[in-house]
XYZ file of C-alpha atoms in Angstrom:
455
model
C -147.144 17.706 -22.164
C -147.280 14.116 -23.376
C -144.479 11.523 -22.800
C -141.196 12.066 -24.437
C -138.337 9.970 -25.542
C -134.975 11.107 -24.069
C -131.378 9.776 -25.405
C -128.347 10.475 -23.759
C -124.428 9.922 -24.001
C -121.948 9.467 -21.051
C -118.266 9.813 -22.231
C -115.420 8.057 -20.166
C -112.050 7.269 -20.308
C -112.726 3.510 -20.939
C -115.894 3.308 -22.016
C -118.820 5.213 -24.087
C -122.553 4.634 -23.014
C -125.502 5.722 -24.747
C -128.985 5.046 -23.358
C -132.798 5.957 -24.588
C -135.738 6.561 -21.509
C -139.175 7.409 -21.956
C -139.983 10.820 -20.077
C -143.415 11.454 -18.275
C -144.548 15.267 -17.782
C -143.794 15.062 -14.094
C -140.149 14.052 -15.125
C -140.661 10.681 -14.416
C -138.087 8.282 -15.851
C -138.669 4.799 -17.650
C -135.361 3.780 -19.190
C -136.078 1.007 -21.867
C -132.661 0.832 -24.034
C -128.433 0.911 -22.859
C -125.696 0.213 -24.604
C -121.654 1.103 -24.508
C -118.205 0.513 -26.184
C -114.823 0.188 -24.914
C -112.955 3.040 -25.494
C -108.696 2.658 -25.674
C -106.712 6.186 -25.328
C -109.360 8.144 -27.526
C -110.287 9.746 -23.980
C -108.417 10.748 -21.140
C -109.586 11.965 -17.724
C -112.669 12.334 -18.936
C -111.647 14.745 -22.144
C -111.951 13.715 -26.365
C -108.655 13.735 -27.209
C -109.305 12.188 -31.070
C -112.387 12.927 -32.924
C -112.461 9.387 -34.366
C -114.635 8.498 -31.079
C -117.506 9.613 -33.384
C -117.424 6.449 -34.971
C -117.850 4.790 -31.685
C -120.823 7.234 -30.646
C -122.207 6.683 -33.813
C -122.590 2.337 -33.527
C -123.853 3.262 -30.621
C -127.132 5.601 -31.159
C -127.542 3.611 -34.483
C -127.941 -0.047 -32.122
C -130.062 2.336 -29.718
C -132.255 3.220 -32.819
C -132.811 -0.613 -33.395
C -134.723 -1.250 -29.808
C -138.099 -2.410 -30.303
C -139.602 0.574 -28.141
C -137.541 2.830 -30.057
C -137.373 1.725 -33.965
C -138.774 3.523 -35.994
C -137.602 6.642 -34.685
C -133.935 8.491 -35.021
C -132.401 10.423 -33.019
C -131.595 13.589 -34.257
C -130.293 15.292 -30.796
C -128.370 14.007 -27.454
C -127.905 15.053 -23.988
C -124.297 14.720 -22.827
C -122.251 14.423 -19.776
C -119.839 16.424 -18.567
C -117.293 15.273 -15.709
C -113.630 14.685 -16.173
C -110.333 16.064 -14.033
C -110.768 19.591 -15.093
C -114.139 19.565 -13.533
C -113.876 21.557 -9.869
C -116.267 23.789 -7.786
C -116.233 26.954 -5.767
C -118.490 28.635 -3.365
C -119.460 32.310 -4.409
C -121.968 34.851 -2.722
C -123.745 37.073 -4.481
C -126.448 39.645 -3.667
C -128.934 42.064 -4.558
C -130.747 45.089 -3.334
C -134.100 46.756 -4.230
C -135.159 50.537 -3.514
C -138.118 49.308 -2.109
C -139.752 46.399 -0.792
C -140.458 43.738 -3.249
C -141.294 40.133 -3.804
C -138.585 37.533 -4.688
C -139.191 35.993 -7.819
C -138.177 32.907 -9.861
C -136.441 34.984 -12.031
C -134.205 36.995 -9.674
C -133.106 33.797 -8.303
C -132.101 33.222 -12.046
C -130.440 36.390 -12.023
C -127.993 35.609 -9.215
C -126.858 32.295 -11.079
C -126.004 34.237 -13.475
C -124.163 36.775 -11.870
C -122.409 33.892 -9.804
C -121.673 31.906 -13.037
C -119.993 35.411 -14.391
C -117.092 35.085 -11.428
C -115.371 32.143 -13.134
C -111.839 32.868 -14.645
C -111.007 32.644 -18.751
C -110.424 28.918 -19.523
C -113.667 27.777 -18.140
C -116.904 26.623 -18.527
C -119.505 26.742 -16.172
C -121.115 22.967 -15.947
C -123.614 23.978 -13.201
C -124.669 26.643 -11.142
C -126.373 25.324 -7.302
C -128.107 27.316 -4.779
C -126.490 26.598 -1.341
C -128.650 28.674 1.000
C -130.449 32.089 0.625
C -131.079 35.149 2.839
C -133.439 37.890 2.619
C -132.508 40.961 5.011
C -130.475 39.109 6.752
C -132.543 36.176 7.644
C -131.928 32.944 6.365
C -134.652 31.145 4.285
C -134.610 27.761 2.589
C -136.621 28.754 -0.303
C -136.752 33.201 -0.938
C -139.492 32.747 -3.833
C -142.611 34.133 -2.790
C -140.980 36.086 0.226
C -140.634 40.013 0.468
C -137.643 42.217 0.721
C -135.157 44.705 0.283
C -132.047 42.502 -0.429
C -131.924 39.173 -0.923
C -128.152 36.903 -1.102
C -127.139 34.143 -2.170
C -124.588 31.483 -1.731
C -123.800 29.543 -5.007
C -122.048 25.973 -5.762
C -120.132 26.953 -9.368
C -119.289 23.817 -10.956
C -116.461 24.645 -14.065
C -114.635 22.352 -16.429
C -112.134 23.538 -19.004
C -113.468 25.049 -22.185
C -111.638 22.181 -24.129
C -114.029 19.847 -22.866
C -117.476 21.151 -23.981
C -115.474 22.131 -27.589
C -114.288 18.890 -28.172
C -117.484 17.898 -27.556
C -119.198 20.215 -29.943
C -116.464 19.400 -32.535
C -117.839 15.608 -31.888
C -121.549 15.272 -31.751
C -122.742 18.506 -33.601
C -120.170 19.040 -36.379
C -119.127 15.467 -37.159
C -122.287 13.444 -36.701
C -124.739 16.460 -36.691
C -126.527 15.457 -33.802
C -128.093 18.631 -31.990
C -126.491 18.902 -28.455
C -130.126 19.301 -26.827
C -128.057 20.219 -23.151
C -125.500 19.126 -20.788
C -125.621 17.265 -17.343
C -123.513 17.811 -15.020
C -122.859 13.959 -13.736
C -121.588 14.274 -10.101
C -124.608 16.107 -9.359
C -127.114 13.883 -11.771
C -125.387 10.878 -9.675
C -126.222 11.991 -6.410
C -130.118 13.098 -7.416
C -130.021 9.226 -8.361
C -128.146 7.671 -5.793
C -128.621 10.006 -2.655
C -131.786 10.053 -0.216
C -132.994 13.308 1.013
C -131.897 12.299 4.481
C -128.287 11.674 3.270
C -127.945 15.289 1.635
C -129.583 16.593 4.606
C -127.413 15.356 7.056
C -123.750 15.508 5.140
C -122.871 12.740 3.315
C -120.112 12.093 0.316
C -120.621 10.700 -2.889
C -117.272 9.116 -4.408
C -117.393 8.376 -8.495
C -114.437 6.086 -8.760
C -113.811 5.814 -12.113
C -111.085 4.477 -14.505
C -109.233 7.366 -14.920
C -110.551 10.019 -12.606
C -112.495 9.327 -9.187
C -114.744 12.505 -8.743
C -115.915 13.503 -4.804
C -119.304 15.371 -4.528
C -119.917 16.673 -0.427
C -123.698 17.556 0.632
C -124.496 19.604 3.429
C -127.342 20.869 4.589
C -129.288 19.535 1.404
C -126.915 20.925 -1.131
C -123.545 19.971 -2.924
C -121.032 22.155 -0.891
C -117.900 20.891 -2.658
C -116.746 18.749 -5.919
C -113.873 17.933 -7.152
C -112.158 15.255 -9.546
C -109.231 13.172 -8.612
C -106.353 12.418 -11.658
C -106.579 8.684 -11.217
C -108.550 5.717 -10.929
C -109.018 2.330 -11.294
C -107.012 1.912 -14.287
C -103.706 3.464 -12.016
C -104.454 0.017 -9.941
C -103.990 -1.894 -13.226
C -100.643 -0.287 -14.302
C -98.949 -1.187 -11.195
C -100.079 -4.831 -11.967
C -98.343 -4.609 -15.269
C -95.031 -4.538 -13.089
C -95.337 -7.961 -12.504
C -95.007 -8.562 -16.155
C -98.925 -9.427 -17.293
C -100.743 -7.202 -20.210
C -102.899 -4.194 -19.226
C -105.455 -6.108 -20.413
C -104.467 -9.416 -18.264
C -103.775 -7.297 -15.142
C -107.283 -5.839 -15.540
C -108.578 -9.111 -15.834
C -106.673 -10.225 -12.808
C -107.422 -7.136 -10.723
C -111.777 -7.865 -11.575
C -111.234 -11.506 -11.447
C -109.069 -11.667 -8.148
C -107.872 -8.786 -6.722
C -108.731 -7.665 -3.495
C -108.032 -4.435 -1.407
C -107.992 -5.930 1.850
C -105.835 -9.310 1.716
C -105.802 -11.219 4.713
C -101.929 -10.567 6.556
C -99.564 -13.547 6.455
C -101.591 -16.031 4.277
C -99.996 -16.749 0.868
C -101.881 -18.059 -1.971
C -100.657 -19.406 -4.845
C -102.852 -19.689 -8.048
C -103.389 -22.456 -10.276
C -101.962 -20.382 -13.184
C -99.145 -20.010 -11.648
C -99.584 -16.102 -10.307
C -98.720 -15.059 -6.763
C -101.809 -13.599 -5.615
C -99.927 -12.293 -2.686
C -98.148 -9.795 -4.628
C -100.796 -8.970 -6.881
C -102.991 -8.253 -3.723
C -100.192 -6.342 -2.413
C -99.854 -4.272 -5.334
C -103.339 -3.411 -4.774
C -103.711 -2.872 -1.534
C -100.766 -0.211 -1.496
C -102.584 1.791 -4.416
C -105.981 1.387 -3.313
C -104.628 2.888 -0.391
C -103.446 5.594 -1.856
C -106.593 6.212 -3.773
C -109.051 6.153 -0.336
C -105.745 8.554 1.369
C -106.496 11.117 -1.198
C -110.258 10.521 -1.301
C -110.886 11.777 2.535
C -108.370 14.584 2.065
C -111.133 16.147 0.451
C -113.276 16.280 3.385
C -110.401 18.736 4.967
C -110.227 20.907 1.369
C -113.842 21.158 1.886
C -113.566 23.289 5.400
C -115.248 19.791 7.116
C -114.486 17.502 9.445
C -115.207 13.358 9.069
C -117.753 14.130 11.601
C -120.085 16.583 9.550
C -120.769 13.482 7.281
C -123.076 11.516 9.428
C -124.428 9.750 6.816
C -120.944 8.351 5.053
C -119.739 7.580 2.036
C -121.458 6.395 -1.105
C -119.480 4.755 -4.065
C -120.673 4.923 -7.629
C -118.204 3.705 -10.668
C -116.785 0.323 -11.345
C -114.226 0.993 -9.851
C -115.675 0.843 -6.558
C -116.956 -2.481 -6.926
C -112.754 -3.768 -6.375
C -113.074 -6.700 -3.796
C -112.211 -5.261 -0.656
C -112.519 -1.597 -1.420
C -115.373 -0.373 0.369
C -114.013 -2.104 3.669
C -110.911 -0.141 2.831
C -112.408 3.241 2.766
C -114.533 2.570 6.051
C -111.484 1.496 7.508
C -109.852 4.769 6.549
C -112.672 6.840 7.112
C -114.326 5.040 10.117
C -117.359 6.549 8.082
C -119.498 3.808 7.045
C -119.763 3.063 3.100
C -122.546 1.739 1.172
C -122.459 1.127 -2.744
C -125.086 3.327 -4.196
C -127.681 2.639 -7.138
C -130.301 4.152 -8.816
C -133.283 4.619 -6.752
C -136.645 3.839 -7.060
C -137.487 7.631 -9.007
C -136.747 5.894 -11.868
C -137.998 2.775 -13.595
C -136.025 0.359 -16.106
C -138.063 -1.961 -18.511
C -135.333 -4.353 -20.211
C -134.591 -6.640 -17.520
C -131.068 -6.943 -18.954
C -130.238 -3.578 -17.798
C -128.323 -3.893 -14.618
C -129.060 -0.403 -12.509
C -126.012 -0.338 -10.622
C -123.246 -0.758 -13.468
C -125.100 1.542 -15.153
C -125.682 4.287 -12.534
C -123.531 6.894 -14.860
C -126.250 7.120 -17.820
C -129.178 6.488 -16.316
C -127.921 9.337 -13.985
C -127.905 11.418 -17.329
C -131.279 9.923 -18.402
C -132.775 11.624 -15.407
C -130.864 15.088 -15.181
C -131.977 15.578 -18.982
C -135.751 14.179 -17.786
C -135.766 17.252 -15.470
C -134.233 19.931 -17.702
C -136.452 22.078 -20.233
C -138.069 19.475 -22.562
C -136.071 19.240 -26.136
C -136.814 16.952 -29.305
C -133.882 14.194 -29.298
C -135.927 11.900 -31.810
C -137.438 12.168 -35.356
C -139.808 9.360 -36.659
C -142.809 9.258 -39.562
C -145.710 11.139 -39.479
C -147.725 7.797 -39.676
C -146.244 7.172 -36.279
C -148.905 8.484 -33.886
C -148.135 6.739 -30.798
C -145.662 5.177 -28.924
C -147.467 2.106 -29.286
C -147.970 2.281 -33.179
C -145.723 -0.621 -35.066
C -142.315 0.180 -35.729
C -142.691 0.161 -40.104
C -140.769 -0.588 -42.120
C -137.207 0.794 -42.090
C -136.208 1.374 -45.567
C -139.534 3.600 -46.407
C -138.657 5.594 -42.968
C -135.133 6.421 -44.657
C -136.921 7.069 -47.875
C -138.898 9.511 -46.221
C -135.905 11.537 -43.839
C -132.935 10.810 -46.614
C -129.502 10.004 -45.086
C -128.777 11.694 -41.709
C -125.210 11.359 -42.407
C -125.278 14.135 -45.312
C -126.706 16.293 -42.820
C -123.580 17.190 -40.583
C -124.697 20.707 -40.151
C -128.375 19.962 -38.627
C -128.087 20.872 -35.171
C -125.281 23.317 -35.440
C -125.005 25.482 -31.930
C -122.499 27.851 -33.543
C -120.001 27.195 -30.896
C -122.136 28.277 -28.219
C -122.483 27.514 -24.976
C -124.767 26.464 -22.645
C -127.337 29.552 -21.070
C -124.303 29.657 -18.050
C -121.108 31.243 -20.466
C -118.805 33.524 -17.983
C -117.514 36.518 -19.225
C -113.586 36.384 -18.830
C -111.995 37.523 -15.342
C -108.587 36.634 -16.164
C -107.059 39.003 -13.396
C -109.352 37.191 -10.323
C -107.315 35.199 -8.286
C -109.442 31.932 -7.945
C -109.581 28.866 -6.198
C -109.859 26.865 -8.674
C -105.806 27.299 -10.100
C -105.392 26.644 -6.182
C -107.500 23.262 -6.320
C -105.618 22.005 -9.527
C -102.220 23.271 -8.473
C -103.281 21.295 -4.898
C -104.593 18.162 -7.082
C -101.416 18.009 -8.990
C -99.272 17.958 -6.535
C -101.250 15.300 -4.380
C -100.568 12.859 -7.140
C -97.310 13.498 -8.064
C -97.714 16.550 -10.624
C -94.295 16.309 -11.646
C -94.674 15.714 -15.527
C -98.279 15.975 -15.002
C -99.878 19.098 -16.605
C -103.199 20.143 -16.618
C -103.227 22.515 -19.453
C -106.715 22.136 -21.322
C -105.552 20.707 -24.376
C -104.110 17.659 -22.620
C -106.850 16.362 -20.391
C-alpha cells in the first residue's frame, strides 16, 4: 500500500486542533501540517455543547488544506478524538469453549471484544475495547493466536463515553460540514502509544492528561491499560479561583501561565511591579493544584493498586501540566517520580514550527488513525499523481470537485456507530454509575450532574 495522507481533529474544552501526517504502509507517521482555535463555552468537559463549533472546525481543515505538502488536495473525511468526563473504563472477562481442540485465531480474539464490548449499560458508547491478558485451558499466554485449545478467556479493558458525545459529534462533522467520520481514537490510549516506552507499560506506570477542563488518568500494568478514568476539572478550575482576587478569566489565565507557580517558596513575599501580590495568587494555586494532584493519586487506590505497583511513575501530558511547580507537586504527593512526556521518536514531524510536546494530543490522534484500517481522508485532481507533483492551480481544482459545502450529505454514517455498538443492558448493575457517582462526589457533585446532555 503506498503512502497515505491522514487528517485528524482533537476537540477540547478550550481549544480545537486539526493536524494532516503523511502515513507509510508500516504505519509510520510523518506529521507535516497543525493548526488550532480557541474555543470559549462551545465545549465542556470534553462534550459539543453548540453546533456552531463547525465553523471553527471548518477554518481549520480549510488553513490545513492550504499547506504546501497538502494543497491541492481536500479533505473529504477526518479522524476524531474521543475523551471527555463521561469517558471511564471497566475490566470484563469473557470466555469461550470449543467441542474439540482447535486453533486460536485472529478472529476469535475479535469475537471476545465483541462480546466484552456487548456488557456495557444503555447510555454508552464503547470508545475502545483492550486485551489485558489471555488464557487458554487455564494457562496464561501473552499472545493465544496461533495456540491450540479447548477454551480460551479473556480479560478486557472497556473504555465507554456517553452516547451524547459521539452524536454530537456526528451531528458536527458529518451532517453539518459533510466530512466522512473515517474512525475514532480513543486519546488516553493514543497518548500513551505516543508518550509511553515499552518498559514503562511493562512495569506499571500512570499517564495523567491534565487538561483545561477534565484531567484524564490512564494506569498500565503488565503492558496493558488496566484502568482510565476522567477527572471533572482542570486547569481552567485553577484560573477561576484567581478570578477571586478580582482579575478577568482571561487576566488570571495570563497570570497563572505567566507567573504562577504550584510550589511557592514558604514565608517569602513578592510583590509585582503591576501591583499584584504574587503571594496570594501563588497561594491560590497551590491550594487547588493541590487538590487536583489529591484526587489524581486517589485513582491509583480505585484502580485495586498500590503507589508501589507503579515503578515507573507518573507521566504528564496537557498544558496544564506544564504549571510552574506542578510536577514537583505531584512527586511530592506521590513520592513517585514524574517526568513530562512527548511524542517519541515513532513518529517524525517536518515543519519545524511544530512544537511536539504542546501538541502531544493530535499528533497522538495522527498516529492511532496511522495504525487503524487505512481510509481515504483526502480528494485531489486526477492530474495529481504524486505527492511530489505541483500543487495547481486552485480555482481549476474547485472547477473540477464543485463546492464541498453543497455537499453536506457526502459522508453520511446514518447515525451509526463505530464496529464496537453494545446492545442495551439497562438492568446490569455496573461500575461505571459507581465511578461517576464516586467522581462526583470527589469534586463536590452537589449541583454537578452528569446526565449526557450536559457534559
Amino acid at each position: 500500500m503506498s503512502d497515505r495522507y491522514i487528517a485528524a481533529i482533537e476537540i477540547g474544552s478550550s481549544k480545537i486542533r486539526g493536524g494532516v501526517g503523511l502515513a507509510d504502509a508500516a504505519g509510520h507517521l510523518d506529521v507535516v501540517a497543525v493548526e488550532e482555535e480557541k474555543l470559549t463555552g462551545r465545549v465542556r468537559y470534553g462534550c459539543i455543547q453548540n453546533v456552531d463549533v463547525s465553523n471553527t472546525i471548518l477554518r481549520i481543515c480549510e488553513r490545513l488544506e492550504g499547506y504546501p505538502r497538502v494543497e491541492p488536495r481536500k479533505i473529504k473525511g477526518i479522524y476524531v478524538s474521543l475523551g471527555g468526563r463521561s469517558m471511564v473504563s471497566e475490566l470484563v472477562d469473557v470466555s469461550t469453549h470449543f467441542s474439540s481442540e482447535m486453533e486460536i485465531t485472529g478472529q476469535i480474539i475479535e469475537e471476545l471484544k465483541e462480546k466484552a464490548a456487548k456488557q456495557v449499560p444503555d447510555g454508552y458508547d464503547v470508545a475502545e475495547v483492550v486485551p489485558v491478558k489471555f488464557s487458554v485451558d487455564n494457562k496464561s499466554v501473552s499472545n493465544p493466536v496461533g495456540s491450540y485449545g479447548t477454551n480460551v478467556s479473556a480479560s478486557m479493558l472497556v473504555i465507554v463515553c456517553a452516547t451524547s458525545v459521539k452524536r454530537m459529534i456526528r451531528r458536527v462533522v458529518n451532517e453539518r460540514l459533510g466530512y466522512e467520520i473515517c474512525g475514532y481514537v480513543t486519546r488516553p490510549t493514543a497518548e500513551a502509544a505516543l508518550v509511553l516506552s515499552e518498559e514503562e507499560k511493562r512495569l506499571g506506570c500512570m499517564l495523567v492528561d491534565f487538561g483545561a477542563e477534565t484531567t484524564t488518568v490512564a494506569i498500565y500494568k503488565d503492558g496493558a491499560p488496566v484502568y482510565v478514568a476522567t477527572l471533572p476539572m482542570g486547569s481552567r478550575n485553577i484560573s477561576l479561583d484567581l478570578v477571586a482576587l478580582n482579575h478577568t478569566e482571561e487576566r488570571a489565565e495570563e497570570i497563572k501561565k505567566v507567573s504562577g507557580n504550584a510550589m511557592p517558596l514558604e514565608g517569602q513575599r513578592r510583590q509585582g511591579a503591576d501591583g499584584i501580590d504574587y503571594t496570594e495568587v501563588n497561594n491560590y494555586i497551590h491550594a487547588r493544584a493541590a487538590e487536583i494532584v489529591s484526587n489524581i493519586l486517589a485513582q491509583i487506590e480505585y484502580a485495586g493498586l498500590k503507589p508501589q505497583s507503579l515503578p515507573k511513575g507518573i507521566v504528564i501530558v496537557g498544558a496544564g501540566g506544564r504549571l510552574r511547580g506542578f510536577s514537583e507537586l505531584l512527586e511530592q504527593h506521590s513520592k513517585l517520580k514524574v517526568r513530562q512526556g512527548s511524542p517519541s521518536n515513532m513518529v517524525r514531524i517536518s515543519d519545524g514550527a511544530i512544537h511536539a510536546a504542546e501538541n502531544t494530543d493530535i499528533i497522538a490522534v495522527l498516529a492511532g488513525a496511522a495504525q487503524m484500517p487505512p481510509k481515504e481522508c483526502f480528494e485531489q485532481p486526477a492530474s495529481a499523481e504524486s505527492e511530489n507533483d505541483a500543487p495547481g492551480n486552485r480555482g481549476d481544482y474547485e472547477e473540477m470537485y464543485g463546492d464541498r459545502d453543497k455537499e453536506t450529505t457526502k459522508g453520511r454514517d446514518n447515525g451509526k456507530d463505530d464496529d464496537f455498538t453494545p446492545e442495551p443492558t439497562p438492568k446490569r448493575i455496573s461500575i461505571f454509575q459507581r465511578m461517576r457517582d464516586r467522581l462526583a462526589g470527589a469534586f463536590g457533585g452537589e449541583g454537578e450532574t452528569f446526565d449526557d446532555d450536559n457534559e
